[in-house]
Every structure is written in C-alpha cells, then in structure tokens.
PDB file of C-alpha atoms in Angstrom:
ATOM      1  CA  MET Q   1      16.543  -5.097   9.574  1.00 50.00           C
ATOM      2  CA  THR Q   2      17.720  -8.590   8.716  1.00 55.00           C
ATOM      3  CA  GLY Q   3      20.919  -9.524   6.881  1.00 75.00           C
ATOM      4  CA  ASP Q   4      21.242  -8.371   3.285  1.00 86.00           C
ATOM      5  CA  THR Q   5      21.051 -11.800   1.655  1.00 88.00           C
ATOM      6  CA  GLU Q   6      18.162 -12.977   3.837  1.00 89.00           C
ATOM      7  CA  LEU Q   7      16.366  -9.701   3.156  1.00 89.00           C
ATOM      8  CA  ARG Q   8      16.808  -9.980  -0.606  1.00 90.00           C
ATOM      9  CA  ASP Q   9      15.722 -13.635  -0.625  1.00 92.00           C
ATOM     10  CA  ARG Q  10      12.621 -12.695   1.342  1.00 95.00           C
ATOM     11  CA  GLN Q  11      11.759  -9.907  -1.095  1.00 96.00           C
ATOM     12  CA  ALA Q  12      11.994 -12.300  -4.039  1.00 96.00           C
ATOM     13  CA  MET Q  13       9.827 -14.884  -2.236  1.00 97.00           C
ATOM     14  CA  MET Q  14       7.138 -12.320  -1.420  1.00 98.00           C
ATOM     15  CA  LYS Q  15       7.081 -10.890  -4.942  1.00 98.00           C
ATOM     16  CA  ALA Q  16       6.852 -14.378  -6.465  1.00 98.00           C
ATOM     17  CA  ALA Q  17       3.861 -15.117  -4.222  1.00 98.00           C
ATOM     18  CA  LEU Q  18       2.106 -11.868  -5.217  1.00 98.00           C
ATOM     19  CA  GLN Q  19       2.739 -12.600  -8.914  1.00 98.00           C
ATOM     20  CA  ALA Q  20       1.265 -16.086  -8.361  1.00 98.00           C
ATOM     21  CA  TYR Q  21      -1.731 -14.420  -6.695  1.00 98.00           C
ATOM     22  CA  VAL Q  22      -2.349 -12.359  -9.862  1.00 98.00           C
ATOM     23  CA  ASP Q  23      -1.801 -15.308 -12.190  1.00 98.00           C
ATOM     24  CA  ARG Q  24      -4.010 -17.703 -10.223  1.00 98.00           C
ATOM     25  CA  ALA Q  25      -6.806 -15.141  -9.866  1.00 98.00           C
ATOM     26  CA  ASN Q  26      -6.774 -14.507 -13.608  1.00 98.00           C
ATOM     27  CA  ALA Q  27      -6.711 -18.262 -14.277  1.00 98.00           C
ATOM     28  CA  GLY Q  28      -9.774 -18.798 -12.056  1.00 98.00           C
ATOM     29  CA  ASP Q  29      -7.742 -21.078  -9.760  1.00 98.00           C
ATOM     30  CA  ALA Q  30      -9.503 -20.730  -6.390  1.00 98.00           C
ATOM     31  CA  ASP Q  31      -7.602 -23.624  -4.779  1.00 98.00           C
ATOM     32  CA  GLY Q  32      -4.326 -22.124  -5.966  1.00 98.00           C
ATOM     33  CA  LEU Q  33      -5.237 -18.803  -4.383  1.00 98.00           C
ATOM     34  CA  VAL Q  34      -6.109 -20.405  -1.042  1.00 98.00           C
ATOM     35  CA  ALA Q  35      -2.769 -22.281  -1.131  1.00 98.00           C
ATOM     36  CA  LEU Q  36      -0.916 -18.943  -0.992  1.00 98.00           C
ATOM     37  CA  PHE Q  37      -2.309 -18.280   2.514  1.00 98.00           C
ATOM     38  CA  ALA Q  38      -1.189 -19.613   5.896  1.00 98.00           C
ATOM     39  CA  PRO Q  39      -3.813 -21.583   7.879  1.00 97.00           C
ATOM     40  CA  ASP Q  40      -4.110 -18.723  10.388  1.00 97.00           C
ATOM     41  CA  ALA Q  41      -4.331 -16.000   7.727  1.00 98.00           C
ATOM     42  CA  VAL Q  42      -6.558 -12.944   8.136  1.00 98.00           C
ATOM     43  CA  ILE Q  43      -8.035 -11.033   5.184  1.00 98.00           C
ATOM     44  CA  GLU Q  44      -9.330  -7.464   5.648  1.00 98.00           C
ATOM     45  CA  ASP Q  45     -10.727  -6.463   2.219  1.00 98.00           C
ATOM     46  CA  PRO Q  46     -11.383  -3.575   2.269  1.00 98.00           C
ATOM     47  CA  ILE Q  47      -9.587  -2.125   5.324  1.00 98.00           C
ATOM     48  CA  GLY Q  48     -12.380  -1.292   7.780  1.00 97.00           C
ATOM     49  CA  SER Q  49     -14.572  -4.288   6.883  1.00 98.00           C
ATOM     50  CA  PRO Q  50     -15.061  -7.466   8.963  1.00 98.00           C
ATOM     51  CA  LEU Q  51     -12.050  -9.803   9.072  1.00 98.00           C
ATOM     52  CA  LYS Q  52     -12.145 -13.058   7.105  1.00 98.00           C
ATOM     53  CA  THR Q  53     -10.451 -16.114   8.622  1.00 98.00           C
ATOM     54  CA  GLY Q  54     -10.562 -19.908   8.412  1.00 98.00           C
ATOM     55  CA  ALA Q  55     -13.398 -21.189   6.199  1.00 98.00           C
ATOM     56  CA  ASP Q  56     -14.215 -17.612   5.138  1.00 98.00           C
ATOM     57  CA  ILE Q  57     -11.107 -17.632   2.961  1.00 98.00           C
ATOM     58  CA  PRO Q  58     -11.936 -20.500   0.567  1.00 98.00           C
ATOM     59  CA  ALA Q  59     -15.478 -19.084   0.324  1.00 98.00           C
ATOM     60  CA  TRP Q  60     -14.048 -15.646  -0.505  1.00 98.00           C
ATOM     61  CA  PHE Q  61     -11.894 -17.016  -3.308  1.00 98.00           C
ATOM     62  CA  ALA Q  62     -14.724 -19.206  -4.638  1.00 98.00           C
ATOM     63  CA  ASP Q  63     -16.701 -15.965  -5.045  1.00 97.00           C
ATOM     64  CA  THR Q  64     -13.655 -14.247  -6.570  1.00 96.00           C
ATOM     65  CA  VAL Q  65     -13.560 -16.873  -9.299  1.00 97.00           C
ATOM     66  CA  ALA Q  66     -17.361 -17.048  -9.707  1.00 96.00           C
ATOM     67  CA  PHE Q  67     -17.472 -13.281 -10.279  1.00 97.00           C
ATOM     68  CA  GLY Q  68     -15.033 -13.554 -13.220  1.00 97.00           C
ATOM     69  CA  THR Q  69     -12.406 -11.494 -11.424  1.00 97.00           C
ATOM     70  CA  ARG Q  70      -9.534 -10.129 -13.519  1.00 98.00           C
ATOM     71  CA  ILE Q  71      -6.585  -8.382 -11.843  1.00 98.00           C
ATOM     72  CA  THR Q  72      -4.387  -5.894 -13.706  1.00 98.00           C
ATOM     73  CA  PRO Q  73      -1.291  -4.692 -11.810  1.00 98.00           C
ATOM     74  CA  VAL Q  74      -0.804  -0.951 -12.400  1.00 98.00           C
ATOM     75  CA  ALA Q  75       2.676  -0.523 -10.876  1.00 98.00           C
ATOM     76  CA  PRO Q  76       5.633  -2.808 -10.119  1.00 98.00           C
ATOM     77  CA  LEU Q  77       5.342  -4.794  -6.881  1.00 98.00           C
ATOM     78  CA  ARG Q  78       6.756  -3.000  -3.828  1.00 98.00           C
ATOM     79  CA  GLY Q  79       8.683  -4.902  -1.126  1.00 98.00           C
ATOM     80  CA  SER Q  80       9.953  -3.601   2.209  1.00 98.00           C
ATOM     81  CA  HIS Q  81      12.873  -4.102   4.591  1.00 97.00           C
ATOM     82  CA  ALA Q  82      10.807  -6.641   6.518  1.00 97.00           C
ATOM     83  CA  ASN Q  83       8.139  -9.299   5.799  1.00 97.00           C
ATOM     84  CA  GLU Q  84       5.591  -7.089   4.015  1.00 98.00           C
ATOM     85  CA  ALA Q  85       4.971  -6.388   0.330  1.00 98.00           C
ATOM     86  CA  LEU Q  86       2.403  -4.532  -1.762  1.00 98.00           C
ATOM     87  CA  LEU Q  87       0.445  -5.334  -4.947  1.00 98.00           C
ATOM     88  CA  VAL Q  88      -1.163  -2.280  -6.609  1.00 98.00           C
ATOM     89  CA  PHE Q  89      -3.864  -3.169  -9.126  1.00 98.00           C
ATOM     90  CA  ASP Q  90      -7.184  -2.542 -10.790  1.00 98.00           C
ATOM     91  CA  VAL Q  91      -9.680  -5.378 -10.514  1.00 98.00           C
ATOM     92  CA  GLU Q  92     -12.751  -6.034 -12.653  1.00 98.00           C
ATOM     93  CA  PHE Q  93     -15.543  -8.419 -11.731  1.00 98.00           C
ATOM     94  CA  THR Q  94     -19.279  -8.929 -12.139  1.00 97.00           C
ATOM     95  CA  PRO Q  95     -21.294  -9.572  -8.953  1.00 93.00           C
ATOM     96  CA  PRO Q  96     -24.271 -11.954  -9.246  1.00 92.00           C
ATOM     97  CA  GLY Q  97     -27.103 -10.235 -11.114  1.00 93.00           C
ATOM     98  CA  GLY Q  98     -25.099  -7.012 -11.310  1.00 94.00           C
ATOM     99  CA  GLU Q  99     -23.111  -4.971 -13.798  1.00 96.00           C
ATOM    100  CA  PRO Q 100     -19.319  -5.230 -14.307  1.00 97.00           C
ATOM    101  CA  MET Q 101     -17.394  -3.176 -11.751  1.00 98.00           C
ATOM    102  CA  ARG Q 102     -13.825  -1.927 -11.484  1.00 98.00           C
ATOM    103  CA  ILE Q 103     -12.024  -1.214  -8.199  1.00 98.00           C
ATOM    104  CA  ARG Q 104      -8.727   0.669  -7.888  1.00 98.00           C
ATOM    105  CA  SER Q 105      -7.165  -1.366  -5.088  1.00 98.00           C
ATOM    106  CA  ALA Q 106      -3.907  -2.378  -3.414  1.00 98.00           C
ATOM    107  CA  ASP Q 107      -3.219  -5.453  -1.281  1.00 98.00           C
ATOM    108  CA  ALA Q 108      -0.738  -4.929   1.562  1.00 98.00           C
ATOM    109  CA  CYS Q 109       0.425  -8.425   2.553  1.00 98.00           C
ATOM    110  CA  THR Q 110       2.419  -9.815   5.473  1.00 98.00           C
ATOM    111  CA  PHE Q 111       4.233 -13.135   5.009  1.00 98.00           C
ATOM    112  CA  ASN Q 112       5.515 -15.883   7.297  1.00 97.00           C
ATOM    113  CA  ASP Q 113       8.953 -17.488   6.971  1.00 95.00           C
ATOM    114  CA  ALA Q 114       7.524 -20.118   4.587  1.00 95.00           C
ATOM    115  CA  GLY Q 115       6.436 -17.363   2.194  1.00 96.00           C
ATOM    116  CA  LEU Q 116       2.722 -17.783   2.916  1.00 98.00           C
ATOM    117  CA  ILE Q 117       0.457 -14.769   3.390  1.00 98.00           C
ATOM    118  CA  THR Q 118      -0.598 -14.319   7.023  1.00 98.00           C
ATOM    119  CA  ARG Q 119      -2.414 -11.022   6.570  1.00 98.00           C
ATOM    120  CA  LEU Q 120      -3.907  -9.249   3.542  1.00 98.00           C
ATOM    121  CA  ARG Q 121      -5.245  -5.701   3.966  1.00 98.00           C
ATOM    122  CA  ALA Q 122      -6.839  -4.100   0.891  1.00 98.00           C
ATOM    123  CA  PHE Q 123      -6.752  -0.342   0.330  1.00 98.00           C
ATOM    124  CA  TRP Q 124      -9.930   0.743  -1.486  1.00 98.00           C
ATOM    125  CA  GLY Q 125     -12.612   3.153  -0.467  1.00 97.00           C
ATOM    126  CA  PRO Q 126     -16.110   4.053  -1.633  1.00 95.00           C
ATOM    127  CA  GLY Q 127     -14.576   6.496  -4.142  1.00 95.00           C
ATOM    128  CA  ASP Q 128     -12.354   3.809  -5.673  1.00 97.00           C
ATOM    129  CA  ILE Q 129     -15.099   1.663  -7.245  1.00 96.00           C
ATOM    130  CA  GLU Q 130     -16.890   2.435 -10.517  1.00 96.00           C
ATOM    131  CA  PRO Q 131     -18.763   0.674 -13.340  1.00 96.00           C
ATOM    132  CA  ALA Q 132     -16.277  -1.157 -15.585  1.00 93.00           C
TER     133      ALA Q 132
ATOM    134  CA  MET U   1     -17.543   0.713   9.094  1.00 49.00           C
ATOM    135  CA  THR U   2     -18.712   4.239   9.761  1.00 55.00           C
ATOM    136  CA  GLY U   3     -21.748   5.966   8.210  1.00 75.00           C
ATOM    137  CA  ASP U   4     -21.666   6.549   4.460  1.00 86.00           C
ATOM    138  CA  THR U   5     -21.392  10.343   4.550  1.00 88.00           C
ATOM    139  CA  GLU U   6     -18.785  10.358   7.313  1.00 89.00           C
ATOM    140  CA  LEU U   7     -16.845   7.674   5.436  1.00 89.00           C
ATOM    141  CA  ARG U   8     -16.876   9.621   2.159  1.00 90.00           C
ATOM    142  CA  ASP U   9     -15.894  12.866   3.900  1.00 92.00           C
ATOM    143  CA  ARG U  10     -12.996  11.081   5.557  1.00 95.00           C
ATOM    144  CA  GLN U  11     -11.818   9.649   2.229  1.00 96.00           C
ATOM    145  CA  ALA U  12     -11.820  13.111   0.654  1.00 96.00           C
ATOM    146  CA  MET U  13      -9.911  14.561   3.631  1.00 97.00           C
ATOM    147  CA  MET U  14      -7.248  11.826   3.482  1.00 98.00           C
ATOM    148  CA  LYS U  15      -6.796  12.117  -0.284  1.00 98.00           C
ATOM    149  CA  ALA U  16      -6.497  15.921  -0.042  1.00 98.00           C
ATOM    150  CA  ALA U  17      -3.778  15.498   2.585  1.00 98.00           C
ATOM    151  CA  LEU U  18      -1.857  13.002   0.437  1.00 98.00           C
ATOM    152  CA  GLN U  19      -2.101  15.309  -2.586  1.00 98.00           C
ATOM    153  CA  ALA U  20      -0.778  18.153  -0.390  1.00 98.00           C
ATOM    154  CA  TYR U  21       2.066  15.843   0.657  1.00 98.00           C
ATOM    155  CA  VAL U  22       3.058  15.400  -3.015  1.00 98.00           C
ATOM    156  CA  ASP U  23       2.675  19.098  -3.826  1.00 98.00           C
ATOM    157  CA  ARG U  24       4.611  20.292  -0.771  1.00 98.00           C
ATOM    158  CA  ALA U  25       7.422  17.783  -1.319  1.00 98.00           C
ATOM    159  CA  ASN U  26       7.785  18.888  -4.928  1.00 98.00           C
ATOM    160  CA  ALA U  27       7.698  22.559  -3.863  1.00 98.00           C
ATOM    161  CA  GLY U  28      10.500  21.961  -1.327  1.00 98.00           C
ATOM    162  CA  ASP U  29       8.190  23.015   1.529  1.00 98.00           C
ATOM    163  CA  ALA U  30       9.586  21.168   4.551  1.00 98.00           C
ATOM    164  CA  ASP U  31       7.474  23.072   7.097  1.00 98.00           C
ATOM    165  CA  GLY U  32       4.370  22.349   5.019  1.00 98.00           C
ATOM    166  CA  LEU U  33       5.200  18.639   5.037  1.00 98.00           C
ATOM    167  CA  VAL U  34       5.682  18.559   8.818  1.00 98.00           C
ATOM    168  CA  ALA U  35       2.328  20.351   9.228  1.00 98.00           C
ATOM    169  CA  LEU U  36       0.553  17.349   7.672  1.00 98.00           C
ATOM    170  CA  PHE U  37       1.584  15.151  10.632  1.00 98.00           C
ATOM    171  CA  ALA U  38       0.093  14.879  14.120  1.00 98.00           C
ATOM    172  CA  PRO U  39       2.452  15.700  17.034  1.00 97.00           C
ATOM    173  CA  ASP U  40       2.556  12.012  18.014  1.00 97.00           C
ATOM    174  CA  ALA U  41       3.110  10.751  14.451  1.00 98.00           C
ATOM    175  CA  VAL U  42       5.361   7.785  13.685  1.00 98.00           C
ATOM    176  CA  ILE U  43       7.183   7.352  10.361  1.00 98.00           C
ATOM    177  CA  GLU U  44       8.510   3.927   9.315  1.00 98.00           C
ATOM    178  CA  ASP U  45      10.282   4.522   5.972  1.00 98.00           C
ATOM    179  CA  PRO U  46      11.000   1.917   4.791  1.00 98.00           C
ATOM    180  CA  ILE U  47       8.941  -0.706   6.672  1.00 98.00           C
ATOM    181  CA  GLY U  48      11.477  -2.617   8.767  1.00 97.00           C
ATOM    182  CA  SER U  49      13.690   0.399   9.544  1.00 98.00           C
ATOM    183  CA  PRO U  50      13.874   2.314  12.865  1.00 98.00           C
ATOM    184  CA  LEU U  51      10.815   4.419  13.695  1.00 98.00           C
ATOM    185  CA  LYS U  52      11.024   8.213  13.408  1.00 98.00           C
ATOM    186  CA  THR U  53       9.104  10.309  15.947  1.00 98.00           C
ATOM    187  CA  GLY U  54       9.152  13.810  17.463  1.00 98.00           C
ATOM    188  CA  ALA U  55      12.154  15.867  16.349  1.00 98.00           C
ATOM    189  CA  ASP U  56      13.184  13.118  13.900  1.00 98.00           C
ATOM    190  CA  ILE U  57      10.308  14.195  11.653  1.00 98.00           C
ATOM    191  CA  PRO U  58      11.301  17.814  10.891  1.00 98.00           C
ATOM    192  CA  ALA U  59      14.876  16.569  10.408  1.00 98.00           C
ATOM    193  CA  TRP U  60      13.627  13.893   7.995  1.00 98.00           C
ATOM    194  CA  PHE U  61      11.746  16.420   5.857  1.00 98.00           C
ATOM    195  CA  ALA U  62      14.646  18.906   5.960  1.00 98.00           C
ATOM    196  CA  ASP U  63      16.723  16.124   4.371  1.00 97.00           C
ATOM    197  CA  THR U  64      13.904  15.344   1.932  1.00 96.00           C
ATOM    198  CA  VAL U  65      14.020  18.919   0.666  1.00 97.00           C
ATOM    199  CA  ALA U  66      17.831  19.167   0.775  1.00 96.00           C
ATOM    200  CA  PHE U  67      18.095  16.047  -1.404  1.00 97.00           C
ATOM    201  CA  GLY U  68      15.975  17.674  -4.140  1.00 97.00           C
ATOM    202  CA  THR U  69      13.221  15.076  -3.744  1.00 97.00           C
ATOM    203  CA  ARG U  70      10.635  14.852  -6.515  1.00 98.00           C
ATOM    204  CA  ILE U  71       7.565  12.616  -6.103  1.00 98.00           C
ATOM    205  CA  THR U  72       5.633  11.264  -9.100  1.00 98.00           C
ATOM    206  CA  PRO U  73       2.396   9.425  -8.266  1.00 98.00           C
ATOM    207  CA  VAL U  74       2.058   6.352 -10.505  1.00 98.00           C
ATOM    208  CA  ALA U  75      -1.550   5.375  -9.707  1.00 98.00           C
ATOM    209  CA  PRO U  76      -4.620   7.157  -8.313  1.00 98.00           C
ATOM    210  CA  LEU U  77      -4.715   7.473  -4.521  1.00 98.00           C
ATOM    211  CA  ARG U  78      -6.396   4.559  -2.759  1.00 98.00           C
ATOM    212  CA  GLY U  79      -8.632   5.091   0.283  1.00 98.00           C
ATOM    213  CA  SER U  80     -10.203   2.478   2.551  1.00 98.00           C
ATOM    214  CA  HIS U  81     -13.363   1.935   4.578  1.00 97.00           C
ATOM    215  CA  ALA U  82     -11.579   3.308   7.653  1.00 97.00           C
ATOM    216  CA  ASN U  83      -8.915   5.937   8.458  1.00 97.00           C
ATOM    217  CA  GLU U  84      -6.146   4.680   6.160  1.00 98.00           C
ATOM    218  CA  ALA U  85      -5.128   5.675   2.636  1.00 98.00           C
ATOM    219  CA  LEU U  86      -2.308   4.896   0.206  1.00 98.00           C
ATOM    220  CA  LEU U  87      -0.056   6.978  -2.063  1.00 98.00           C
ATOM    221  CA  VAL U  88       1.789   4.949  -4.734  1.00 98.00           C
ATOM    222  CA  PHE U  89       4.699   6.807  -6.299  1.00 98.00           C
ATOM    223  CA  ASP U  90       8.190   6.904  -7.715  1.00 98.00           C
ATOM    224  CA  VAL U  91      10.580   9.254  -5.955  1.00 98.00           C
ATOM    225  CA  GLU U  92      13.837  10.716  -7.240  1.00 98.00           C
ATOM    226  CA  PHE U  93      16.458  12.389  -5.060  1.00 98.00           C
ATOM    227  CA  THR U  94      20.206  12.934  -4.818  1.00 97.00           C
ATOM    228  CA  PRO U  95      21.846  12.046  -1.488  1.00 93.00           C
ATOM    229  CA  PRO U  96      24.785  14.222  -0.374  1.00 92.00           C
ATOM    230  CA  GLY U  97      27.842  13.446  -2.500  1.00 93.00           C
ATOM    231  CA  GLY U  98      25.934  10.687  -4.319  1.00 94.00           C
ATOM    232  CA  GLU U  99      24.288  10.039  -7.639  1.00 96.00           C
ATOM    233  CA  PRO U 100      20.569  10.600  -8.385  1.00 97.00           C
ATOM    234  CA  MET U 101      18.424   7.665  -7.232  1.00 98.00           C
ATOM    235  CA  ARG U 102      14.881   6.502  -7.924  1.00 98.00           C
ATOM    236  CA  ILE U 103      12.769   4.450  -5.494  1.00 98.00           C
ATOM    237  CA  ARG U 104       9.512   2.711  -6.402  1.00 98.00           C
ATOM    238  CA  SER U 105       7.609   3.303  -3.169  1.00 98.00           C
ATOM    239  CA  ALA U 106       4.171   3.545  -1.568  1.00 98.00           C
ATOM    240  CA  ASP U 107       3.206   5.360   1.633  1.00 98.00           C
ATOM    241  CA  ALA U 108       0.447   3.686   3.672  1.00 99.00           C
ATOM    242  CA  CYS U 109      -0.895   6.400   5.990  1.00 98.00           C
ATOM    243  CA  THR U 110      -3.210   6.388   8.999  1.00 98.00           C
ATOM    244  CA  PHE U 111      -5.050   9.605   9.885  1.00 98.00           C
ATOM    245  CA  ASN U 112      -6.628  11.081  13.008  1.00 97.00           C
ATOM    246  CA  ASP U 113     -10.047  12.748  13.078  1.00 95.00           C
ATOM    247  CA  ALA U 114      -8.452  16.132  12.281  1.00 95.00           C
ATOM    248  CA  GLY U 115      -7.048  14.705   9.029  1.00 96.00           C
ATOM    249  CA  LEU U 116      -3.438  14.670  10.245  1.00 98.00           C
ATOM    250  CA  ILE U 117      -1.162  11.702   9.564  1.00 98.00           C
ATOM    251  CA  THR U 118      -0.485   9.655  12.689  1.00 98.00           C
ATOM    252  CA  ARG U 119       1.454   6.854  11.003  1.00 98.00           C
ATOM    253  CA  LEU U 120       3.295   6.588   7.677  1.00 98.00           C
ATOM    254  CA  ARG U 121       4.663   3.197   6.614  1.00 98.00           C
ATOM    255  CA  ALA U 122       6.609   3.091   3.330  1.00 98.00           C
ATOM    256  CA  PHE U 123       6.677  -0.012   1.149  1.00 98.00           C
ATOM    257  CA  TRP U 124      10.038  -0.244  -0.636  1.00 98.00           C
ATOM    258  CA  GLY U 125      12.666  -2.912  -0.517  1.00 97.00           C
ATOM    259  CA  PRO U 126      16.287  -3.290  -1.605  1.00 95.00           C
ATOM    260  CA  GLY U 127      15.074  -4.314  -5.071  1.00 95.00           C
ATOM    261  CA  ASP U 128      12.970  -1.176  -5.473  1.00 97.00           C
ATOM    262  CA  ILE U 129      15.818   1.374  -5.620  1.00 96.00           C
ATOM    263  CA  GLU U 130      17.953   2.119  -8.678  1.00 96.00           C
ATOM    264  CA  PRO U 131      20.055   4.906 -10.222  1.00 96.00           C
ATOM    265  CA  ALA U 132      17.781   7.607 -11.669  1.00 93.00           C
TER     266      ALA U 132
END
C-alpha cells in the first residue's frame, strides 16, 4: 500500500477519470474518450475477446459514438488500495442495421501516475446482453 | 473465446458459485465459503493489500463470519467471455470492539475448470468504507 494521502489522491483522480468517461460517452465525445487513455493502453472488452491497442482505440470509440451509446452507472464507483478502479453500469446502443441492445457491464480500469487509463477490462458475458 | 455452449455453461457455473458465496456468507457458513475456493487460490482484498493464500483463507472466512458479515448484491452478477466473473455488493460487518461498518465493494473472481475460485480481487478503496 502507498501512503494515506497519496492513496486518497489517487482514488479521487481515478474516480474523476471514470466519471469523465461516462460524461464524454453520453455526450458523444469520441476524442474526449480517447484522451482518457495512455498511448500504450490496452482494451479488453469483453474479457476473453481480442485486445485493442493503438489505432484500434480511436476506432472503437468512433463506433461507440456512432452507435448512440448511453452509459448509466448502476452503483457508486469502486476504488482500491492501488491503481485500479471499477465502473459498474448498464449500456444501451444500436449497432448498424440492428435493434437497440442493453448490456449489463463493468469496466475494471488500471491507471498510470498521470491518471490515464492503461488497461480497461470489461466484465460482460453472453447472458448479460439483451434487447433494450 | 471458447465455443458458445461451453462459454454459456461456464457463465452459469461461475454465477452459481458467486450466488453461493453470497448465500453462505449471509448464513455464517465459513466452511461452505472455503469450499468455493481452489486449494491454490489467492485472495487480494482489497486490491493493493497483501495476498492471502493457504491457511490464510480459512482464517479470513472465520473472521468474516465472526464479524457478522452481511452481503447485499447491488447489481446483477456480471460474467465475461472467459473464466472471470464479478459480484458487486455492499457489505456490512462489525469488527471486534468496533462500530458497524459498510463497504461498497466488488469481487472480481477467476475460476478453474471445476468452477472453483482461483483468484479473488476486491475493488474497494479508502473512500468506499463508512459507518453502517
């Protein structure tokens, strides 16, 4: 564990970033979403799917916005006693040519010292998606 | 990703184990809790604290029961497209000689092929605990 003040500051920084993630997604701000990630970030959404890195990440968030994604947190943000925090949410979106869908999801994120996300791992399985 | 049927079976197995974890905790069944874990399991609760293994684990759940722990899930269980699943909950307990406390927590668990937990990592930070 790190010192108490450093630990508390880190928690606040991580939770502010996850709140910005929600706000920017719901505002359709793809560039703002990408700006929350470190250059070497890795996205695994869902856990068990191929990793997204580099140019995959702006493309991923361009799709997020194009699909009309809306995120609704369903529990307060969880921190940790290290550099990880958790956003628990439902997400609704409409894939191209498809019907509106809802996923019960949670993003487990790891942060660097600058408060940027270095890793995002999304908990949702085949039983956690349904028509919206 | 694994095959669809295998993936769905695994999700059901993981979610049944996490529901048993809640039920056994709330029933004060320490042995039943330990039985959900593989012999080589590692518990990191909270993330960033020293790892618990081997004989630490029965001792941990003996304390869990002794502290009158009650777990309330606050969102449906989340699976994944692999061998990980997530339980999001509030937990209330009373440490020895202390006042009742509530933690907003989430247990990210990894499972082996037998459906036993091999790793439990708990998301909660210093800002996620309060008097109950």
